[in-house]
Tab-separated table of C-alpha atoms in Angstrom:
chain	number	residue	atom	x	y	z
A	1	UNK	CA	0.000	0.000	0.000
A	2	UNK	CA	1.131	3.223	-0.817
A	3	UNK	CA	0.386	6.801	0.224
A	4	UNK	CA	-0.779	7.466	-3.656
A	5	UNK	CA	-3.290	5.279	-2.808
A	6	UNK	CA	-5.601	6.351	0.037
A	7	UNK	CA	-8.328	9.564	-0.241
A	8	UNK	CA	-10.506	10.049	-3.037
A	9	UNK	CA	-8.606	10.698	-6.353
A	10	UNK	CA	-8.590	13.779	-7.985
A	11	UNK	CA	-11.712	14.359	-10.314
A	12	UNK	CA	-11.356	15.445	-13.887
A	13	UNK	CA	-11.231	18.789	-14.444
A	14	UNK	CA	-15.235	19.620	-16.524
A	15	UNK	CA	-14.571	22.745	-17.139
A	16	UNK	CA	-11.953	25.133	-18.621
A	17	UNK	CA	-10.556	28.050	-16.963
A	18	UNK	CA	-10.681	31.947	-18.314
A	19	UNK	CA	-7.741	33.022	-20.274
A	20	UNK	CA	-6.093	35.932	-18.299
A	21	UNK	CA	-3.141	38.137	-18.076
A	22	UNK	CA	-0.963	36.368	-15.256
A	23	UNK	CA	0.781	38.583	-12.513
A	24	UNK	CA	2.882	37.336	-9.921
A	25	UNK	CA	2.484	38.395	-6.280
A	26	UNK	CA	5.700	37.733	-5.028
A	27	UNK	CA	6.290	33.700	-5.473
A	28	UNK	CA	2.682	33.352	-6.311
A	29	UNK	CA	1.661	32.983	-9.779
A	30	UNK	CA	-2.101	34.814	-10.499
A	31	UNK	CA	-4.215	33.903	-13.555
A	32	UNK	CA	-2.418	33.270	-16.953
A	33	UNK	CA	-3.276	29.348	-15.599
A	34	UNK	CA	-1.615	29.512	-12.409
A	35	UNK	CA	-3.463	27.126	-9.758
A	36	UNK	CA	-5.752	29.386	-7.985
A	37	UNK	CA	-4.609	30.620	-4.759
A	38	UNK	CA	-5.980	31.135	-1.578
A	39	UNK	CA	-6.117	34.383	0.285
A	40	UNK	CA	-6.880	36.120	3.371
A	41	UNK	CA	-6.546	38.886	5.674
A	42	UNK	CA	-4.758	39.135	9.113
A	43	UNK	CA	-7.288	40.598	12.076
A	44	UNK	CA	-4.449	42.195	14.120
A	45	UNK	CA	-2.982	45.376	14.432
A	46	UNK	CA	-0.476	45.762	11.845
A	47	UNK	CA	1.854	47.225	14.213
A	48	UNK	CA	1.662	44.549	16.954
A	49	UNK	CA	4.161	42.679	14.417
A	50	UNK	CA	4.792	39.709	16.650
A	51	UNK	CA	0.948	39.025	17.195
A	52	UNK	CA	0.656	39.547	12.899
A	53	UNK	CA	3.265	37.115	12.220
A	54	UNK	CA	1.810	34.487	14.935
A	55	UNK	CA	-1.424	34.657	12.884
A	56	UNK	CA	0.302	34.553	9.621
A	57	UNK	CA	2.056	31.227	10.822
A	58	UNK	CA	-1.223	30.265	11.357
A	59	UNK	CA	-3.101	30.590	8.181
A	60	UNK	CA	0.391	29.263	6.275
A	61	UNK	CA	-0.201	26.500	8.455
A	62	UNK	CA	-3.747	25.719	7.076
A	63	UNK	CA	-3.308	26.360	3.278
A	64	UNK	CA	-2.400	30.069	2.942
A	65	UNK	CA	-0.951	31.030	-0.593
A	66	UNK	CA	-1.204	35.133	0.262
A	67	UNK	CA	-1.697	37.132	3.001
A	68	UNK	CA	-3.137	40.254	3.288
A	69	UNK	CA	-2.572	43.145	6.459
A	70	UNK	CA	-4.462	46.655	7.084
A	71	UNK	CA	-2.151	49.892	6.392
A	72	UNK	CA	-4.742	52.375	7.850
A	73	UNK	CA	-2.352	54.605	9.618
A	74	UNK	CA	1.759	55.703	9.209
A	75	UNK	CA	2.345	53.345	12.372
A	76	UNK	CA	1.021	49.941	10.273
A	77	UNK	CA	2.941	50.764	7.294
A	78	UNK	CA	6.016	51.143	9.826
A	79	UNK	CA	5.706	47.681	10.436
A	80	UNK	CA	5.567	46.697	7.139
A	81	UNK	CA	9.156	46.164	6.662
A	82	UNK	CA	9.390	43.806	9.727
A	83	UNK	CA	6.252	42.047	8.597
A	84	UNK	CA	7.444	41.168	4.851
A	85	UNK	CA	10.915	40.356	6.046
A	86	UNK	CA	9.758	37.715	8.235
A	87	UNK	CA	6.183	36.444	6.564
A	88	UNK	CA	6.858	32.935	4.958
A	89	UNK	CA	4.500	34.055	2.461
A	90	UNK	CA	3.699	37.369	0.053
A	91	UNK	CA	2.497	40.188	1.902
A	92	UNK	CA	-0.139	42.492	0.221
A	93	UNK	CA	-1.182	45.965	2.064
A	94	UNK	CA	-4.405	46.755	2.439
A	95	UNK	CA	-4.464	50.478	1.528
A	96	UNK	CA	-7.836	52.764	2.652
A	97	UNK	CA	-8.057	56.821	3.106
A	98	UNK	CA	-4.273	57.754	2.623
A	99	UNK	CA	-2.467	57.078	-1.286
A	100	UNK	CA	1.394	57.775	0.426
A	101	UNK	CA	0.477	54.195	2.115
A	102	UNK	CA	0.965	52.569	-1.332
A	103	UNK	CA	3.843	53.959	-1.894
A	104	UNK	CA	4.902	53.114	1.949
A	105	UNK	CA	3.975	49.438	0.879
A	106	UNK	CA	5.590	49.898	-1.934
A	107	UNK	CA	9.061	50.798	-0.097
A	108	UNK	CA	8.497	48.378	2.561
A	109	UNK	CA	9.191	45.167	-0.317
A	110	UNK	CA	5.098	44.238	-0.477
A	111	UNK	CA	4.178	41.555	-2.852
A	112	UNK	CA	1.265	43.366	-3.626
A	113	UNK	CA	-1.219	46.739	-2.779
A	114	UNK	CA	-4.934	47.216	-2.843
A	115	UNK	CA	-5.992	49.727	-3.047
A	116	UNK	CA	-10.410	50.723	-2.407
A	117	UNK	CA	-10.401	54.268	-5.233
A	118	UNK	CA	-13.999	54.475	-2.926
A	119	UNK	CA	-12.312	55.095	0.428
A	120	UNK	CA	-9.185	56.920	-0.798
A	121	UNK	CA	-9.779	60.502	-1.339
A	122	UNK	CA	-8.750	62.222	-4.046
A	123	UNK	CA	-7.153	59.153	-5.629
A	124	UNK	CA	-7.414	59.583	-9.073
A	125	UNK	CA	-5.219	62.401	-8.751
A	126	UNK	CA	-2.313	59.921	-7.519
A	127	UNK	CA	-2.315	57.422	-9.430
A	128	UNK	CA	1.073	58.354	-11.772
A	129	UNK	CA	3.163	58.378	-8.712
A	130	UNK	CA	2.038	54.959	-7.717
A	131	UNK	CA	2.075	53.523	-10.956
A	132	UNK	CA	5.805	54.664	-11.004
A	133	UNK	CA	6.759	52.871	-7.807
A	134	UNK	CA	4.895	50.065	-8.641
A	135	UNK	CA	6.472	49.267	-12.025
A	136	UNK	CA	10.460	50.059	-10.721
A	137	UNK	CA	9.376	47.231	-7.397
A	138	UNK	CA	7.502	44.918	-9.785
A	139	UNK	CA	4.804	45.329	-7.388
A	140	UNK	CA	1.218	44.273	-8.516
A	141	UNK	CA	-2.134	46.546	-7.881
A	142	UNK	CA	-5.630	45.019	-6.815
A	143	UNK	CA	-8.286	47.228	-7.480
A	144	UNK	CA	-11.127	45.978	-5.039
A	145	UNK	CA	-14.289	47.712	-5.154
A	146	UNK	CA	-16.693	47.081	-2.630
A	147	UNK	CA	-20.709	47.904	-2.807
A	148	UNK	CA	-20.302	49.434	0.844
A	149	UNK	CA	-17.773	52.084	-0.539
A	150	UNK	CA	-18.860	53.186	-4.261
A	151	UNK	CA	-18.694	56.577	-5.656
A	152	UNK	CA	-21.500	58.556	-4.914
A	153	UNK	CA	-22.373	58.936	-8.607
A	154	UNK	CA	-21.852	55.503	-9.816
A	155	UNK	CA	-24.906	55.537	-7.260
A	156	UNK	CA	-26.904	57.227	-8.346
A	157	UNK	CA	-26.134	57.023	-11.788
A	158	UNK	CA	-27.353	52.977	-11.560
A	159	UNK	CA	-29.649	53.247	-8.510
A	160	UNK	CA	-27.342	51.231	-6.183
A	161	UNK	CA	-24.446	49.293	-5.910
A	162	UNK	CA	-25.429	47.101	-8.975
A	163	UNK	CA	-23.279	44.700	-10.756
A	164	UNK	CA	-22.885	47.437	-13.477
A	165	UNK	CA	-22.085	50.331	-11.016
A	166	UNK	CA	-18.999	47.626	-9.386
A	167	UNK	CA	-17.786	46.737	-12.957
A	168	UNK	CA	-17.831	50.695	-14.699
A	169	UNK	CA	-16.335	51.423	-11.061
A	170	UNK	CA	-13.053	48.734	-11.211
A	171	UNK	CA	-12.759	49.319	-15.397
A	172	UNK	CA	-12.839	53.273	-14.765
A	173	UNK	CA	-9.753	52.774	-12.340
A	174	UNK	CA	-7.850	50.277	-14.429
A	175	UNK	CA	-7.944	52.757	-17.093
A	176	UNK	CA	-6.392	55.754	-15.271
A	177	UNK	CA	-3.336	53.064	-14.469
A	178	UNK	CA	-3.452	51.731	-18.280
A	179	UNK	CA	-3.143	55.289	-19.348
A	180	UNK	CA	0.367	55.573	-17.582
A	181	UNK	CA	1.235	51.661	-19.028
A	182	UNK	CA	0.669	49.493	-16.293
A	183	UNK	CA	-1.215	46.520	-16.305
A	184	UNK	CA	-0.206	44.372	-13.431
A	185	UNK	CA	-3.263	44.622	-12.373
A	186	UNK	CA	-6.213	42.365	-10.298
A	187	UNK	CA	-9.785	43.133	-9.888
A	188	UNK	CA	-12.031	42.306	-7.552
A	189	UNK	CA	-15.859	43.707	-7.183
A	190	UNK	CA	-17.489	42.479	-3.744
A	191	UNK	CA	-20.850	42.398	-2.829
A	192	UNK	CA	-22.995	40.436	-0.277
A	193	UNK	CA	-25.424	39.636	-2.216
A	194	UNK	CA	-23.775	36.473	-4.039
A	195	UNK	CA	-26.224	36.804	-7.397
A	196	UNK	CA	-25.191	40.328	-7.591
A	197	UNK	CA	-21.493	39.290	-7.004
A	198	UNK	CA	-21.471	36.881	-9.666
A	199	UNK	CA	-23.411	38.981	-12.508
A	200	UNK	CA	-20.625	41.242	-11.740
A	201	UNK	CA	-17.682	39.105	-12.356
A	202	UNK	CA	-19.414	37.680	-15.014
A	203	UNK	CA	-20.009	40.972	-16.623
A	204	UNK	CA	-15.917	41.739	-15.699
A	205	UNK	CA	-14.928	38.561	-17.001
A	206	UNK	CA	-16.355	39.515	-20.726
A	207	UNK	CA	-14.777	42.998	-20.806
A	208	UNK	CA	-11.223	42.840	-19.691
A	209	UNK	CA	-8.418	39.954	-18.873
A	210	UNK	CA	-7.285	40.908	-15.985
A	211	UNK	CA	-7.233	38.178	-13.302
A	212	UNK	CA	-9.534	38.327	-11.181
A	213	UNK	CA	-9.887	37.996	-7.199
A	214	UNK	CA	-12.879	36.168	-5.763
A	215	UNK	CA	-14.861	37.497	-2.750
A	216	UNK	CA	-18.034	38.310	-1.257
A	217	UNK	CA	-17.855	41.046	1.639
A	218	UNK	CA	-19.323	41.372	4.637
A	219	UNK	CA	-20.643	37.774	4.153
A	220	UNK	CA	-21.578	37.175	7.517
A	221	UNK	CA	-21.942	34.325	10.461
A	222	UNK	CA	-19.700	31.299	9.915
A	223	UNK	CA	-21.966	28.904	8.433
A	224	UNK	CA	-24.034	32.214	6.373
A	225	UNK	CA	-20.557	33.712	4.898
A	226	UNK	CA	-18.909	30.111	3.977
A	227	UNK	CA	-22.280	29.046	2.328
A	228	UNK	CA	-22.671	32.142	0.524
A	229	UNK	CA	-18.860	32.371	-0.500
A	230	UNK	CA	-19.412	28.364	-1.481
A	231	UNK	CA	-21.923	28.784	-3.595
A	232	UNK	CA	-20.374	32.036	-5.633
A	233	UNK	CA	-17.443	30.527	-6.111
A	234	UNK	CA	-18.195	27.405	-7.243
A	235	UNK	CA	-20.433	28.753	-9.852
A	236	UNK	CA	-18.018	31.156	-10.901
A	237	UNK	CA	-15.194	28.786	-10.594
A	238	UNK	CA	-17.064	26.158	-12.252
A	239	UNK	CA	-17.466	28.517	-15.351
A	240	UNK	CA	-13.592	29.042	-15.311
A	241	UNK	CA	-13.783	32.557	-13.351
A	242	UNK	CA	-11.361	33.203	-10.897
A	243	UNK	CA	-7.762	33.491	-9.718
A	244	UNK	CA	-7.573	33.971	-6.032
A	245	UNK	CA	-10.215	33.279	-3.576
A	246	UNK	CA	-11.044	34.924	-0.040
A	247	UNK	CA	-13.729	33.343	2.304
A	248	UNK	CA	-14.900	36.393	3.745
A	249	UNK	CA	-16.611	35.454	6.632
A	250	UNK	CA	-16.576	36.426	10.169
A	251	UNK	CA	-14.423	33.744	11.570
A	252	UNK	CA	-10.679	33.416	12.218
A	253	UNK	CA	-8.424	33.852	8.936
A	254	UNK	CA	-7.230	30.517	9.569
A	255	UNK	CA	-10.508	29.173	9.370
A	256	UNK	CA	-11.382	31.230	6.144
A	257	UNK	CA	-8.495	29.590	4.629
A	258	UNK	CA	-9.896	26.066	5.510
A	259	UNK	CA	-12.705	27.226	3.867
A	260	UNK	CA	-11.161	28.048	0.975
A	261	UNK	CA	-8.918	25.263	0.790
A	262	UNK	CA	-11.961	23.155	0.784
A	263	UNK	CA	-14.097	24.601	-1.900
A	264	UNK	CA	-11.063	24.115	-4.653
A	265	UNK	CA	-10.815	20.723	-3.212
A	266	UNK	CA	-14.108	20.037	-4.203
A	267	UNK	CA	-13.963	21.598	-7.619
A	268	UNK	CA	-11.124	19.504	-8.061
A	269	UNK	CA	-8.997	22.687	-8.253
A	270	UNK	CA	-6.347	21.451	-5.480
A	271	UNK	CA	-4.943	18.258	-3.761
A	272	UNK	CA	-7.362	16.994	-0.981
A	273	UNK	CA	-6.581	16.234	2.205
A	274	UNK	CA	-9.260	14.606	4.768
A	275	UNK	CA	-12.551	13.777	3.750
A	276	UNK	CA	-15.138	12.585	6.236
A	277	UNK	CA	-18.191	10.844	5.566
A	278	UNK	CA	-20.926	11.111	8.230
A	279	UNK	CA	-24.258	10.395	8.287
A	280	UNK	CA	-26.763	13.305	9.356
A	281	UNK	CA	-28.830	13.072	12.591
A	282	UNK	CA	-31.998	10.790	12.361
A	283	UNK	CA	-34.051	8.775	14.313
A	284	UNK	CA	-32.198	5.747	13.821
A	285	UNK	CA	-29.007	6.989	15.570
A	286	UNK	CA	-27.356	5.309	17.699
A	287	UNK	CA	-23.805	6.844	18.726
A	288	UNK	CA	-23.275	10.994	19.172
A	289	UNK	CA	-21.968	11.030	15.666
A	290	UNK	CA	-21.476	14.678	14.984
A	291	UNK	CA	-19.202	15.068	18.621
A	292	UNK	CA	-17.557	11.888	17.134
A	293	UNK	CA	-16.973	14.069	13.575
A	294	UNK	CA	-15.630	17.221	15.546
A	295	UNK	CA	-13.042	14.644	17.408
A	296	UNK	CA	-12.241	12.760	14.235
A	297	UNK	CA	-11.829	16.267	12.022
A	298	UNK	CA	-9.278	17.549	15.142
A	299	UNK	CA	-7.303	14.557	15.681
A	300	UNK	CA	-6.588	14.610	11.680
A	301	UNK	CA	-6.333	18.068	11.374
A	302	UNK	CA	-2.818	18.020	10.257
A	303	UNK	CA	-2.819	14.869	8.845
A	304	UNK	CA	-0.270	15.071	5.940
A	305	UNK	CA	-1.607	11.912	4.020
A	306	UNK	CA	-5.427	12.926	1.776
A	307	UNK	CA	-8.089	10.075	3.793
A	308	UNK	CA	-11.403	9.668	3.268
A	309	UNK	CA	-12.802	8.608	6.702
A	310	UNK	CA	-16.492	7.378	7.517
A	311	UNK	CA	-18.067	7.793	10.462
A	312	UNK	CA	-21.732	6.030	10.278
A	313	UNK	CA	-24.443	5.889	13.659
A	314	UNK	CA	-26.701	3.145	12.669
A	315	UNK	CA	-26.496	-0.820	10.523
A	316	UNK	CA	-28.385	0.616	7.851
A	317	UNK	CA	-25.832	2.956	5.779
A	318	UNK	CA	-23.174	2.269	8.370
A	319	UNK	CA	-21.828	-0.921	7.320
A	320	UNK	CA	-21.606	0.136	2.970
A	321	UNK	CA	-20.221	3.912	3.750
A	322	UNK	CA	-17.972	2.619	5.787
A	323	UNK	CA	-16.576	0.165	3.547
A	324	UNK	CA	-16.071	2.538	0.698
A	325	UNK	CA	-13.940	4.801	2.694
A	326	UNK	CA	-10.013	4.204	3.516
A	327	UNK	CA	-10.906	4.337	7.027
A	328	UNK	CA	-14.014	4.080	8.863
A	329	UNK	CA	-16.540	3.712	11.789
A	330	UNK	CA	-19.893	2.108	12.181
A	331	UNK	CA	-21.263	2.921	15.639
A	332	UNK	CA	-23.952	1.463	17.725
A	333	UNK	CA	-24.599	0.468	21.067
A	334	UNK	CA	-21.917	1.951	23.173
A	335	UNK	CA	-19.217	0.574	20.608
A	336	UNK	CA	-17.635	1.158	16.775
A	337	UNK	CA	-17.108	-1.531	14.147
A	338	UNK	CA	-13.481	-0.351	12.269
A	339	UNK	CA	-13.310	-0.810	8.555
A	340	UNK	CA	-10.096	-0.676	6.640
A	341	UNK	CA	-10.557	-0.870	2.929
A	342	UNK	CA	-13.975	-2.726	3.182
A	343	UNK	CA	-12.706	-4.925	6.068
A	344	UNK	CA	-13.710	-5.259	9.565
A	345	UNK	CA	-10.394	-4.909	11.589
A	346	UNK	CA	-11.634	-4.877	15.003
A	347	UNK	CA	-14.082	-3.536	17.361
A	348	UNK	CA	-13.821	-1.094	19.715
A	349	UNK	CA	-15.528	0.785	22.785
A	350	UNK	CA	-16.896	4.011	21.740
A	351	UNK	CA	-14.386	6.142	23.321
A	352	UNK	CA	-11.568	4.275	21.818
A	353	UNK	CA	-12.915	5.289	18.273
A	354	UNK	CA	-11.104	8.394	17.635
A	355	UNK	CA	-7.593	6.509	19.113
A	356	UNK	CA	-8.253	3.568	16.728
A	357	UNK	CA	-8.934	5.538	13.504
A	358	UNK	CA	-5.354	7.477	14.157
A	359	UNK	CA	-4.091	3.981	14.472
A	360	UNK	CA	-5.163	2.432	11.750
A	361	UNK	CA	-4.532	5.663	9.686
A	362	UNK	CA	-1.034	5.148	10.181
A	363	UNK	CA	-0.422	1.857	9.520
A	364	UNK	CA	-2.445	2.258	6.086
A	365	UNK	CA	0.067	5.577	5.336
A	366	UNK	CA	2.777	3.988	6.125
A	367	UNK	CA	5.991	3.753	3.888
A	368	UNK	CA	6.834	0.242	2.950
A	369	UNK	CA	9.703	-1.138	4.874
């Protein structure tokens, strides 16, 4: 048995991706192709630089391909310099109200800047200098436009944030850098409303090949943002648009990355890891099967082998689910059946299930002697 052969294998790619201009953020290939990369955005004060790089670790540690930090105020982009110096992965600045932060960023050895043209005032006005530091660093620009921070008369020119007002908003802006040559550019137009969102990138998609970031803001609660970010993206993904991906919810950045991570997984747009298979909550339950999942999902959480593991609470799917899997349980009556590869292996007491999964996990990962 090799390690080549456990977890589900890869499924064939259906559908083709968007032909793009590629950029590179640092050592991360962006459209033009490149694997699409996941992204998200530190929650700490940019100048509390040890407590940033802790939580960088932390989302590199789960999946992270980018990372992005807040550069509200002359302190965070003092920090920058530590920050990039020390992140194991590119560093983007997230630039609002102030345009000398880009070119702080800039200075600092960024990967990356975006920049909001809604929240910085007067930024139209700026763009040639940024441009120039830009192009001399090899430093790409995201344009993200948000619904929350639109022009006043893109407003009221379309009656709202529409999909229209977010794409004339992010094409208007890549002109004014296209007029001074630079087009290491990335766009991304975020709304909450995940139909809007996607008429929007569709509509961006059509009318320019830049690559293209994937988000919806303020998405919400846990299971609201990653539901609404999941279903987005894997229609947009699905149609080939998309380059990068943020999970935008209100949880940790690690756990938007795990988000992430899984939704290409299941597009078949990166490797997977661990797969469980549990049975929902019915009558016919026997065994506390979702506080069995939680255990199972933490005790493999860094599992560095892809497994498909079943974890089953009655004889009636148990037994066949559990079979199909590389790994699996089928609980009832204060006790768990383990299957390995179809077979029954042993049987254990109920709190010995999570130990014996590990166990048997191993031994079917192991390298041949």
């Amino acid at each position: 048995m090799t390690t080549t052969d456990v977890g589900l294998p890869m499924p064939p790619r259906g559908f083709p991706r968007r032909s793009s201009r590629q950029i590179h953020v640092g050592t991360v290939a962006v459209g033009g192709g490149a694997p699409v990369s996941v992204q998200t955005m530190t929650t700490t004060r940019t100048e509390d630089v040890d407590a940033t790089l802790q939580q960088i670790a932390a989302c590199v540690s789960v999946g992270c391909d980018i990372i992005r930090v807040a550069c509200p105020n002359q302190e965070a982009a003092d920090a920058l310099l530590e920050i990039v110096n020390r992140s194991p992965i590119p560093v983007v600045a997230d630039v609002h109200f102030q345009p000398r932060y880009a070119l702080a960023a800039i200075d600092a050895g960024c990967s990356g800047v975006r920049v909001n043209p809604g929240s910085i005032k007067k930024f139209d006005d700026q763009v040639a200098p940024v441009c120039r530091a830009a192009a001399d660093a090899g430093v790409p620009i995201r344009i993200g436009v948000n619904a929350g921070s639109l022009d006043l008369r893109l407003l009221a020119e379309h009656g709202g944030a529409t999909a229209e007002a977010l794409v004339e908003s992010a094409l208007w802006e890549a002109s004014l850098f296209e007029e001074h040559g630079f087009r290491d550019i990335k766009i991304a137009v975020k709304h909450h409303d995940p139909l809007t969102m996607i008429a929007a990138y569709r509509q961006l998609a059509e009318q320019c090949d830049y690559p293209l970031h994937l988000g919806i803001t303020e998405a919400g609660t846990p299971v609201q943002g990653t539901v609404k970010s999941a279903v987005a993206f894997g229609i947009l993904l699905s149609e080939g648009i998309g380059d990068t991906i943020h999970v935008s919810a209100s949880t940790p950045p690690e756990d938007q990355v795990k988000a992430g991570s899984h939704i290409l997984a299941s597009l078949g747009l990166r490797p997977r890891k661990l797969e469980i298979v549990s049975c929902p909550v019915c009558g016919r339950l026997q065994g506390g099967i979702h506080k069995l999942a939680a255990k199972v999902e933490a005790a493999f959480d860094d599992f560095p082998h892809p497994l498909r593991v079943a974890l089953m609470g009655c004889l009636v799917n148990g037994p066949g689910e559990a079979r199909d899997a590389d790994i699996g349980a089928s609980c009832g009556n204060g006790n768990g059946q383990i299957f390995v590869r179809g077979e029954v292996v042993r049987t254990v007491s109920e709190h010995r299930i999570v130990e014996a999964l590990v166990d048997e996990a191993l031994k079917l990962t192991a390298a041949p002697q």
